[in-house]
Coordinates of C-alpha atoms in Angstrom, one line a residue:
Chain A
M218 CA -30.2 21.4 -42.4
A219 CA -31.2 19.7 -39.2
A220 CA -29.1 16.5 -39.8
T221 CA -25.9 18.5 -40.3
K222 CA -26.5 20.5 -37.1
L223 CA -27.0 17.3 -35.2
I224 CA -23.8 15.9 -36.6
L225 CA -21.9 19.0 -35.7
A226 CA -23.3 18.8 -32.1
L227 CA -22.3 15.1 -32.0
L228 CA -18.8 15.9 -33.2
L229 CA -18.4 18.7 -30.6
F230 CA -19.7 16.2 -27.9
L231 CA -17.2 13.6 -29.0
L232 CA -14.3 16.1 -28.9
V233 CA -15.2 17.1 -25.4
C234 CA -15.6 13.5 -24.5
S235 CA -12.3 12.3 -25.9
S236 CA -10.4 15.3 -24.4
N237 CA -11.8 14.4 -21.0
I238 CA -10.7 10.8 -21.4
A239 CA -7.3 12.0 -22.6
S240 CA -6.8 14.3 -19.6
S241 CA -7.7 11.7 -17.1
K242 CA -5.7 8.8 -18.5
N243 CA -3.4 9.4 -21.4
S244 CA -1.7 12.8 -21.0
R245 CA 1.7 13.0 -19.5
R246 CA 0.7 14.8 -16.3
P247 CA -2.9 15.9 -15.8
K248 CA -4.0 18.6 -13.3
P249 CA -5.0 17.4 -9.8
C250 CA -8.7 17.2 -9.2
R251 CA -8.0 18.0 -5.6
R252 CA -5.1 19.4 -3.7
L253 CA -4.2 19.8 0.0
V254 CA -1.1 21.2 1.6
L255 CA -0.7 20.1 5.1
Y256 CA 2.0 19.6 7.8
F257 CA 2.6 16.9 10.2
H258 CA 4.8 16.9 13.3
D259 CA 6.8 14.0 14.7
I260 CA 8.3 14.0 18.2
I261 CA 10.2 10.7 18.8
Y262 CA 10.3 9.0 22.2
N263 CA 13.8 9.2 23.7
G264 CA 13.2 7.6 27.1
K265 CA 12.4 10.9 28.8
N266 CA 9.5 12.6 26.9
A267 CA 6.7 10.1 27.2
K268 CA 4.2 12.9 27.6
N269 CA 5.1 14.9 24.4
A270 CA 6.2 12.1 22.2
T271 CA 4.0 11.3 19.2
S272 CA 6.1 8.3 17.9
A273 CA 8.3 5.5 19.2
I274 CA 11.0 3.2 18.0
V275 CA 9.4 -0.3 18.0
G276 CA 12.0 -2.2 16.0
S277 CA 15.7 -1.8 15.7
P278 CA 18.6 -3.8 14.3
A279 CA 20.9 -6.1 16.3
W280 CA 23.2 -3.1 17.1
G281 CA 20.4 -0.7 18.0
N282 CA 17.9 0.0 20.8
K283 CA 14.6 1.7 21.3
T284 CA 15.5 5.0 22.9
N285 CA 18.3 6.0 20.6
L286 CA 18.2 6.2 16.8
A287 CA 20.6 3.6 15.3
I288 CA 24.1 4.4 14.0
P289 CA 24.8 4.9 11.1
N290 CA 21.9 6.7 9.5
R291 CA 19.3 5.1 11.7
F292 CA 19.4 2.0 9.4
G293 CA 17.1 -0.6 10.7
D294 CA 14.9 1.5 13.0
V295 CA 11.1 1.0 12.7
V296 CA 9.0 3.9 14.1
I297 CA 5.2 3.9 14.8
F298 CA 3.6 7.3 14.8
D299 CA 0.4 9.2 15.6
D300 CA 1.3 12.7 14.6
P301 CA -0.9 15.8 14.6
I302 CA -1.7 17.3 11.1
T303 CA -1.9 21.1 10.9
L304 CA -2.8 23.6 8.2
D305 CA 0.3 25.7 8.9
S306 CA 3.7 24.9 10.1
N307 CA 3.0 25.7 13.8
L308 CA 3.2 22.6 16.1
R309 CA 0.7 24.3 18.4
S310 CA -2.0 25.0 15.8
T311 CA -5.2 23.1 16.2
P312 CA -4.8 19.7 14.5
I313 CA -7.2 18.9 11.7
G314 CA -6.4 15.2 11.7
R315 CA -3.7 12.6 12.6
A316 CA -1.0 11.0 10.5
Q317 CA -0.9 7.4 11.7
G318 CA 1.3 4.5 10.6
L319 CA 4.9 3.5 10.4
Y320 CA 8.2 4.6 8.9
L321 CA 11.5 2.8 8.7
Y322 CA 15.0 3.9 8.0
D323 CA 16.4 1.6 5.3
K324 CA 19.9 2.6 4.2
K325 CA 23.3 2.3 5.8
E326 CA 25.1 5.0 3.7
I327 CA 22.7 7.9 3.8
L328 CA 19.4 8.8 5.5
T329 CA 16.4 7.3 3.6
A330 CA 13.1 6.1 4.9
W331 CA 10.0 4.1 3.8
F332 CA 6.5 5.1 4.8
G333 CA 3.2 3.3 5.1
F334 CA 0.6 5.5 6.7
S335 CA -2.8 7.3 6.7
F336 CA -4.1 10.7 7.1
V337 CA -7.1 10.3 9.4
F338 CA -9.7 13.1 9.4
N339 CA -12.7 13.2 11.6
S340 CA -14.0 16.8 11.8
T341 CA -17.2 18.5 10.7
Q342 CA -15.3 19.8 7.6
L343 CA -13.4 16.7 6.7
K344 CA -14.1 13.0 7.2
G345 CA -12.2 10.0 5.9
T346 CA -8.7 8.8 5.3
I347 CA -6.0 9.1 2.7
N348 CA -3.6 6.2 2.5
F349 CA 0.1 6.6 1.5
A350 CA 3.0 4.3 0.6
G351 CA 6.4 4.9 -0.7
A352 CA 10.1 5.7 -0.4
D353 CA 11.3 8.9 1.2
D354 CA 14.7 9.9 -0.1
I355 CA 15.3 12.3 2.8
M356 CA 18.4 14.1 1.5
K357 CA 16.4 15.4 -1.5
T358 CA 14.6 18.7 -1.2
T359 CA 11.3 17.1 -2.4
R360 CA 10.4 13.5 -2.9
D361 CA 7.1 11.9 -4.1
L362 CA 5.1 9.1 -2.4
S363 CA 2.0 7.4 -3.8
V364 CA -1.5 8.0 -2.6
V365 CA -2.7 4.4 -2.9
G366 CA -6.3 4.9 -1.8
G367 CA -8.8 6.8 0.3
T368 CA -12.1 6.5 2.1
G369 CA -14.9 8.8 3.2
D370 CA -14.4 12.3 1.6
F371 CA -11.5 10.8 -0.2
F372 CA -13.3 7.7 -1.5
M373 CA -11.2 5.7 -4.0
T374 CA -8.8 8.5 -4.6
R375 CA -5.3 8.1 -6.0
G376 CA -2.4 10.5 -6.5
I377 CA 1.0 11.7 -5.4
A378 CA 2.2 13.3 -2.2
T379 CA 5.2 15.6 -2.4
L380 CA 7.1 15.7 0.9
M381 CA 9.4 18.5 2.1
T382 CA 11.3 18.5 5.3
D383 CA 10.1 21.8 6.8
A384 CA 12.0 21.5 10.1
Y385 CA 14.4 19.0 11.5
E386 CA 15.8 19.0 15.0
D387 CA 18.1 16.0 15.1
D388 CA 16.9 13.0 17.0
R389 CA 14.0 14.9 18.5
Y390 CA 11.5 16.5 16.1
F391 CA 10.8 16.8 12.4
R392 CA 8.0 18.5 10.5
L393 CA 7.0 17.4 7.0
R394 CA 5.1 19.6 4.5
V395 CA 2.9 17.3 2.5
D396 CA 1.5 18.5 -0.8
V397 CA -1.2 16.0 -1.6
Q398 CA -2.1 16.0 -5.3
L399 CA -5.1 13.8 -6.1
Y400 CA -5.7 12.8 -9.8
E401 CA -8.6 10.4 -9.3
C402 CA -11.6 11.9 -7.4
F403 CA -15.1 10.6 -7.0
Chain B
M177 CA -24.0 11.8 -49.6
A178 CA -22.0 13.9 -47.2
A179 CA -24.2 13.3 -44.1
T180 CA -23.9 9.5 -44.5
K181 CA -20.1 9.7 -44.8
L182 CA -19.9 11.8 -41.7
I183 CA -22.1 9.3 -39.9
L184 CA -19.9 6.4 -41.0
A185 CA -16.8 8.3 -39.8
L186 CA -18.5 8.9 -36.5
L187 CA -19.4 5.2 -36.1
L188 CA -15.8 4.2 -36.8
F189 CA -14.6 6.7 -34.3
L190 CA -17.0 5.4 -31.7
L191 CA -15.9 1.8 -32.3
V192 CA -12.3 2.8 -31.8
C193 CA -13.2 4.8 -28.8
S194 CA -15.2 2.0 -27.1
S195 CA -12.7 -0.7 -27.9
N196 CA -10.1 1.5 -26.2
I197 CA -12.2 1.9 -23.1
A198 CA -12.9 -1.8 -23.1
S199 CA -9.2 -2.8 -23.4
S200 CA -8.2 -0.5 -20.6
K201 CA -11.0 -1.3 -18.1
N202 CA -13.4 -4.1 -18.9
S203 CA -11.5 -7.0 -20.6
R204 CA -10.3 -9.9 -18.6
R205 CA -6.6 -9.3 -18.8
P206 CA -5.3 -6.4 -20.9
K207 CA -1.8 -6.1 -22.3
P208 CA 0.7 -4.2 -20.2
C209 CA 1.4 -0.7 -21.3
R210 CA 4.9 -1.0 -19.9
R211 CA 7.0 -3.9 -18.8
L212 CA 10.3 -4.3 -16.9
V213 CA 12.1 -7.4 -15.9
L214 CA 14.6 -6.8 -13.1
Y215 CA 16.5 -8.6 -10.4
F216 CA 17.1 -7.6 -6.8
H217 CA 19.6 -9.1 -4.4
D218 CA 19.2 -9.5 -0.6
I219 CA 22.1 -10.3 1.7
I220 CA 20.8 -10.5 5.3
Y221 CA 22.9 -9.3 8.3
N222 CA 24.0 -12.3 10.4
G223 CA 26.2 -10.6 13.0
K224 CA 29.4 -11.0 10.9
N225 CA 28.7 -9.4 7.5
A226 CA 28.0 -5.8 8.4
K227 CA 29.9 -4.6 5.3
N228 CA 28.2 -6.7 2.7
A229 CA 24.7 -7.0 4.2
T230 CA 21.9 -5.2 2.4
S231 CA 19.2 -6.0 4.9
A232 CA 18.7 -6.6 8.7
I233 CA 16.3 -8.3 11.0
V234 CA 14.7 -5.5 13.0
G235 CA 11.7 -7.3 14.5
S236 CA 11.5 -10.9 15.8
P237 CA 9.0 -12.9 17.8
A238 CA 9.5 -13.7 21.5
W239 CA 11.4 -16.8 20.7
G240 CA 13.7 -15.2 18.0
N241 CA 16.6 -12.8 17.8
K242 CA 18.1 -10.4 15.3
T243 CA 21.1 -12.3 14.0
N244 CA 19.4 -15.6 13.2
L245 CA 16.2 -16.2 11.3
A246 CA 13.4 -17.5 13.5
I247 CA 12.5 -21.2 13.8
P248 CA 10.2 -22.5 12.4
N249 CA 9.9 -20.9 8.9
R250 CA 11.2 -17.6 10.1
F251 CA 7.7 -16.8 11.4
G252 CA 7.7 -13.4 13.0
D253 CA 10.9 -11.9 11.5
V254 CA 10.7 -8.4 10.1
V255 CA 13.4 -7.4 7.7
I256 CA 14.3 -3.9 6.4
F257 CA 16.2 -3.9 3.2
D258 CA 18.0 -1.6 0.7
D259 CA 18.9 -4.1 -2.1
P260 CA 20.6 -3.4 -5.4
I261 CA 18.4 -3.8 -8.6
T262 CA 20.2 -5.1 -11.6
L263 CA 19.2 -5.8 -15.2
D264 CA 20.6 -9.3 -15.2
S265 CA 21.0 -11.9 -12.5
N266 CA 24.6 -11.0 -11.6
L267 CA 25.0 -9.5 -8.2
R268 CA 28.0 -7.6 -9.4
S269 CA 26.3 -5.9 -12.3
T270 CA 26.0 -2.1 -12.0
P271 CA 22.8 -1.4 -10.0
I272 CA 20.2 0.6 -11.9
G273 CA 18.3 1.4 -8.7
R274 CA 17.5 0.2 -5.2
A275 CA 14.7 -1.9 -3.8
Q276 CA 13.8 -0.4 -0.4
G277 CA 11.3 -1.3 2.3
L278 CA 10.4 -4.2 4.5
Y279 CA 9.4 -7.8 4.3
L280 CA 8.1 -10.1 7.0
Y281 CA 7.7 -13.8 7.4
D282 CA 4.1 -14.5 8.4
K283 CA 3.4 -18.3 8.6
K284 CA 4.4 -21.0 11.1
E285 CA 3.8 -24.0 8.8
I286 CA 5.6 -23.0 5.6
L287 CA 7.7 -20.1 4.3
T288 CA 5.6 -17.1 3.3
A289 CA 6.3 -13.4 3.3
W290 CA 4.6 -10.1 3.0
F291 CA 6.2 -7.2 1.2
G292 CA 5.8 -3.4 1.3
F293 CA 8.6 -1.8 -0.7
S294 CA 9.6 0.6 -3.5
F295 CA 11.9 0.4 -6.5
V296 CA 13.8 3.7 -6.5
F297 CA 15.5 4.9 -9.7
N298 CA 17.6 7.9 -10.0
S299 CA 19.7 7.7 -13.2
T300 CA 19.8 9.7 -16.4
Q301 CA 17.7 6.9 -18.1
L302 CA 15.2 6.3 -15.3
K303 CA 13.9 8.5 -12.5
G304 CA 11.1 7.8 -10.1
T305 CA 9.7 5.1 -8.0
I306 CA 7.4 2.1 -8.3
N307 CA 5.5 1.1 -5.1
F308 CA 4.6 -2.5 -4.3
A309 CA 2.5 -4.4 -1.7
G310 CA 1.4 -7.9 -1.3
A311 CA 1.8 -11.5 -0.2
D312 CA 4.7 -13.6 -1.3
D313 CA 3.8 -17.3 -1.3
I314 CA 7.5 -18.3 -1.5
M315 CA 7.0 -22.0 -2.1
K316 CA 5.3 -21.3 -5.4
T317 CA 7.3 -21.0 -8.6
T318 CA 5.7 -17.6 -9.4
R319 CA 3.5 -15.3 -7.3
D320 CA 2.0 -11.9 -7.9
L321 CA 2.2 -8.7 -5.9
S322 CA 0.4 -5.5 -6.6
V323 CA 2.0 -2.4 -8.0
V324 CA 0.0 0.2 -6.0
G325 CA 1.4 3.4 -7.4
G326 CA 4.4 5.2 -8.9
T327 CA 6.1 8.6 -9.2
G328 CA 8.3 10.3 -11.7
D329 CA 8.7 8.2 -14.8
F330 CA 6.1 5.9 -13.3
F331 CA 3.6 8.6 -12.3
M332 CA 0.3 7.1 -11.1
T333 CA 1.1 3.7 -12.5
R334 CA -0.6 0.5 -11.4
G335 CA -0.1 -3.2 -12.2
I336 CA 1.2 -6.5 -11.2
A337 CA 4.7 -7.8 -10.3
T338 CA 5.4 -11.4 -10.8
L339 CA 8.1 -12.7 -8.4
M340 CA 10.4 -15.7 -9.0
T341 CA 13.1 -16.9 -6.7
D342 CA 16.1 -16.9 -9.0
A343 CA 18.6 -17.9 -6.3
Y344 CA 18.4 -18.9 -2.7
E345 CA 21.3 -19.6 -0.4
D346 CA 19.7 -20.4 2.9
D347 CA 19.9 -17.7 5.6
R348 CA 22.5 -15.7 3.6
Y349 CA 21.4 -14.5 0.2
F350 CA 18.4 -14.6 -2.2
R351 CA 17.8 -13.1 -5.6
L352 CA 14.3 -12.3 -6.9
R353 CA 13.4 -11.9 -10.5
V354 CA 10.6 -9.3 -10.8
D355 CA 8.5 -9.1 -13.9
V356 CA 6.8 -5.7 -13.5
Q357 CA 3.7 -5.5 -15.7
L358 CA 2.1 -2.1 -15.7
Y359 CA -1.5 -1.7 -16.9
E360 CA -2.0 2.0 -16.2
C361 CA 0.5 4.4 -17.7
F362 CA 0.4 8.1 -18.0
Chain C
M85 CA -35.4 9.0 -43.0
A86 CA -32.4 6.7 -42.6
A87 CA -29.9 9.5 -41.6
T88 CA -32.2 10.6 -38.7
K89 CA -32.5 7.1 -37.5
L90 CA -28.8 6.6 -37.5
I91 CA -28.3 9.9 -35.6
L92 CA -30.9 8.8 -33.0
A93 CA -29.1 5.5 -32.6
L94 CA -25.8 7.3 -32.2
L95 CA -27.3 9.6 -29.6
L96 CA -28.6 6.6 -27.6
F97 CA -25.2 5.0 -27.9
L98 CA -23.5 8.1 -26.6
L99 CA -25.9 8.4 -23.7
V100 CA -25.2 4.8 -22.7
C101 CA -21.5 5.4 -23.2
S102 CA -21.3 8.5 -21.1
S103 CA -23.4 7.2 -18.3
N104 CA -21.0 4.2 -18.1
I105 CA -18.1 6.5 -17.8
A106 CA -19.9 8.6 -15.2
S107 CA -20.8 5.6 -13.1
S108 CA -17.3 4.3 -13.1
K109 CA -15.4 7.5 -12.6
N110 CA -17.3 10.6 -11.8
S111 CA -20.3 9.9 -9.7
R112 CA -20.1 10.3 -5.9
R113 CA -20.3 6.7 -4.9
P114 CA -20.8 4.0 -7.6
K115 CA -22.1 0.5 -6.9
P116 CA -19.5 -2.2 -6.3
C117 CA -18.7 -4.4 -9.2
R118 CA -18.0 -7.2 -6.7
R119 CA -18.6 -7.7 -3.1
L120 CA -17.4 -10.3 -0.5
V121 CA -18.3 -10.4 3.2
L122 CA -15.8 -12.5 5.1
Y123 CA -14.5 -13.0 8.6
F124 CA -11.0 -13.4 9.9
H125 CA -9.8 -14.6 13.3
D126 CA -6.8 -13.5 15.2
I127 CA -5.3 -15.4 18.2
I128 CA -2.3 -13.6 19.5
Y129 CA 0.7 -15.5 21.0
N130 CA 0.9 -14.9 24.7
G131 CA 3.9 -17.2 25.7
K132 CA 1.7 -20.2 26.4
N133 CA -0.4 -20.8 23.2
A134 CA 2.2 -21.5 20.5
K135 CA 0.0 -24.2 19.0
N136 CA -3.2 -22.2 18.6
A137 CA -1.7 -18.7 18.0
T138 CA -2.2 -17.2 14.5
S139 CA -0.2 -14.0 15.3
A140 CA 2.7 -12.8 17.3
I141 CA 4.1 -9.5 18.6
V142 CA 7.3 -8.9 16.8
G143 CA 8.0 -5.3 17.6
S144 CA 7.3 -3.4 20.8
P145 CA 8.2 0.0 22.3
A146 CA 11.0 0.5 24.9
W147 CA 8.5 -0.1 27.7
G148 CA 6.9 -3.2 26.2
N149 CA 7.7 -6.9 25.5
K150 CA 6.6 -9.6 23.1
T151 CA 4.3 -11.7 25.2
N152 CA 2.1 -9.0 26.6
L153 CA 0.3 -6.2 24.8
A154 CA 1.8 -2.8 25.7
I155 CA 0.3 -0.4 28.2
P156 CA -1.4 2.0 27.5
N157 CA -3.6 1.0 24.5
R158 CA -1.0 -1.3 23.1
F159 CA 0.8 1.7 21.6
G160 CA 3.9 0.6 19.8
D161 CA 3.1 -3.1 19.3
V162 CA 3.7 -4.6 15.9
V163 CA 2.0 -7.8 15.2
I164 CA 2.5 -10.3 12.3
F165 CA -0.4 -12.5 11.5
D166 CA -1.5 -15.5 9.4
D167 CA -5.2 -15.7 10.2
P168 CA -7.9 -18.0 8.8
I169 CA -10.6 -16.4 6.7
T170 CA -14.1 -17.9 7.0
L171 CA -17.4 -17.4 5.3
D172 CA -19.3 -17.2 8.6
S173 CA -18.3 -16.0 12.1
N174 CA -17.4 -19.5 13.4
L175 CA -13.7 -19.9 14.1
R176 CA -14.0 -23.6 13.4
S177 CA -15.5 -23.2 9.9
T178 CA -13.4 -24.4 7.0
P179 CA -11.1 -21.5 6.1
I180 CA -11.4 -20.3 2.5
G181 CA -8.2 -18.4 2.6
R182 CA -5.7 -16.6 4.9
A183 CA -5.3 -13.0 6.0
Q184 CA -1.5 -12.4 6.1
G185 CA 0.5 -9.3 6.9
L186 CA 1.0 -6.9 9.8
Y187 CA -0.9 -4.6 12.1
L188 CA 0.4 -2.1 14.6
Y189 CA -1.2 -0.1 17.4
D190 CA -0.4 3.5 16.9
K191 CA -2.0 5.8 19.5
K192 CA -1.4 6.3 23.2
E193 CA -4.8 7.7 24.2
I194 CA -7.1 5.2 22.6
L195 CA -7.0 1.9 20.7
T196 CA -6.2 2.5 17.0
A197 CA -4.3 0.3 14.6
W198 CA -2.8 0.5 11.1
F199 CA -3.0 -2.5 8.7
G200 CA -1.0 -3.7 5.7
F201 CA -2.1 -7.1 4.7
S202 CA -3.4 -9.5 2.0
F203 CA -6.3 -11.9 1.6
V204 CA -4.7 -15.0 0.0
F205 CA -7.1 -17.4 -1.7
N206 CA -5.9 -20.7 -3.2
S207 CA -8.9 -23.0 -3.7
T208 CA -10.7 -24.4 -6.7
Q209 CA -13.4 -21.6 -6.4
L210 CA -11.1 -18.7 -5.6
K211 CA -7.5 -18.0 -6.6
G212 CA -5.5 -14.8 -6.1
T213 CA -5.0 -12.0 -3.6
I214 CA -6.6 -8.8 -2.4
N215 CA -4.2 -6.2 -0.9
F216 CA -5.3 -3.8 1.8
A217 CA -3.8 -0.8 3.6
G218 CA -5.2 1.7 6.0
A219 CA -6.1 3.0 9.4
D220 CA -8.3 1.1 11.8
D221 CA -10.1 3.4 14.2
I222 CA -11.0 0.5 16.5
M223 CA -13.4 2.3 18.8
K224 CA -15.7 3.1 15.9
T225 CA -18.4 0.6 14.9
T226 CA -17.3 0.5 11.3
R227 CA -14.2 1.9 9.6
D228 CA -12.9 1.8 6.1
L229 CA -9.6 0.7 4.7
S230 CA -8.4 0.8 1.1
V231 CA -8.2 -2.1 -1.3
V232 CA -5.0 -1.0 -3.0
G233 CA -4.8 -3.8 -5.6
G234 CA -5.3 -7.5 -6.4
T235 CA -4.0 -10.4 -8.3
G236 CA -5.4 -13.6 -9.9
D237 CA -9.3 -13.5 -9.7
F238 CA -8.9 -10.0 -8.3
F239 CA -6.5 -8.7 -11.0
M240 CA -6.0 -5.0 -10.6
T241 CA -9.0 -4.4 -8.4
R242 CA -9.5 -1.4 -6.2
G243 CA -12.1 -0.6 -3.6
I244 CA -13.0 -0.2 0.1
A245 CA -13.1 -2.7 3.0
T246 CA -15.4 -1.9 5.8
L247 CA -14.2 -3.5 9.1
M248 CA -16.4 -4.4 12.0
T249 CA -15.2 -5.9 15.3
D250 CA -17.4 -9.0 15.4
A251 CA -15.9 -10.4 18.6
Y252 CA -13.2 -9.3 21.0
E253 CA -11.8 -11.2 23.9
D254 CA -9.2 -9.0 25.5
D255 CA -5.6 -9.8 24.8
R256 CA -6.5 -13.2 23.4
Y257 CA -8.8 -13.2 20.4
F258 CA -10.5 -10.9 18.0
R259 CA -12.7 -11.5 14.9
L260 CA -13.2 -9.0 12.2
R261 CA -16.0 -8.9 9.7
V262 CA -14.7 -7.5 6.5
D263 CA -17.1 -6.2 3.9
V264 CA -15.0 -5.9 0.7
Q265 CA -16.5 -3.6 -1.8
L266 CA -14.7 -3.6 -5.1
Y267 CA -15.3 -0.7 -7.6
E268 CA -12.7 -1.6 -10.2
C269 CA -13.1 -5.1 -11.7
F270 CA -11.4 -6.6 -14.7

């Protein structure tokens, strides 16, 4: 009977519909709609490396200065950065974008940071920005920041970025692996 | 008749469906899916309290310095903090997390601030972070900031945080009551 | 037949329903649910204009200071601002709110900035805040930041803000045209 077939089709449609809604909003942890694994490289200015440096201390506590990271645990240092983003962990690979913004060291007892920054892409393959904010509990193997928005190819996106310290040369260089997991895509 | 019953069931389902969608997206002010009322405590470094201080001035205007809040209205001071979060208003209660990030005083005429920070939880009961950004119109009894994202137990959350100054000891200590109202939960 | 009519009505309802979902979440670039075009005006403190200045350098790199923008390209300067927002491009128009927060110059080679700030409205027509974060590639005609949240009349909003430099008087004054396009409204 035609009516029954239509009703069955409707039910099927509703099931698909509701499972979509569930996966995008209600389930514990949906699958990312987009994922990027990238690296960025930070070389801090130390008074002697103006040419190579990609970041600089611009704020420091009463007991600090702008060419040496504060003691203890860099607490109170504010750093502005413009770091190359690469597809692999090699500092000399062709950058596919820039990580730009600030980080600050915010704890006396151990090393922790807070980040507010953007990935800025402007190539033929990738245009737009991804904006990040969140705490970086550096002593942990991985830690999650929020993707709070995006523009261009990443219009209105949201998600999570999992950071891993991929290399760390005290007071000179660090490299972060960023696993960007986007859960809202347009 | 079976077809009619099915249709009625479908209509009911659709009504429930659409009201859900409406409550989560279109209504004027939905109910929070999660709510937390917490306190955090800020003791600013003044040159003499290195042991107790939980925050420090790290940027100041041309006319300021890093052990005294700027005059007038602290305009231009940037403060980094790592403040204990407690369930009640007692500074000595066991912290359930840390509020970490920065605030800055941004107006010459009256006291106003801008916050970018995270609540960081790492206990058996609560793991993850909530990320905040927004203006703090300090002279108002309550003011709202945005919850711009979250991780862990607060994966992908969004919402509003209503701040109240719960205590204020000039240039030494303040305590904020934060009513976190989350409207997107996963 | 009644059953067929009901089914047709249901199908129509579903179509409307699904197109709504599509337009709010899945389509490439939906239409804004709200749009505001506003201007804000920034007069930076230079050591002599304390009365007129709306912003001040509060962090600078090792080679900079707080009354002159750093060379080259202001890299490393952190500025706190409380700028009037107007409906037209005239600095002397009655402000309808304040833009408050921070920007920082983050590149050595060219002029780029990073913004974290809020539009704060408190008039009879408009109450609440819009919170922004993102990279400002100043040398481009237009560039997009993220609207990461809102409060009051802009409760839980998200979207994009397109910036245009509307006026620029080196080291003294700039005016930004901000086209706020909101895609999530409550």
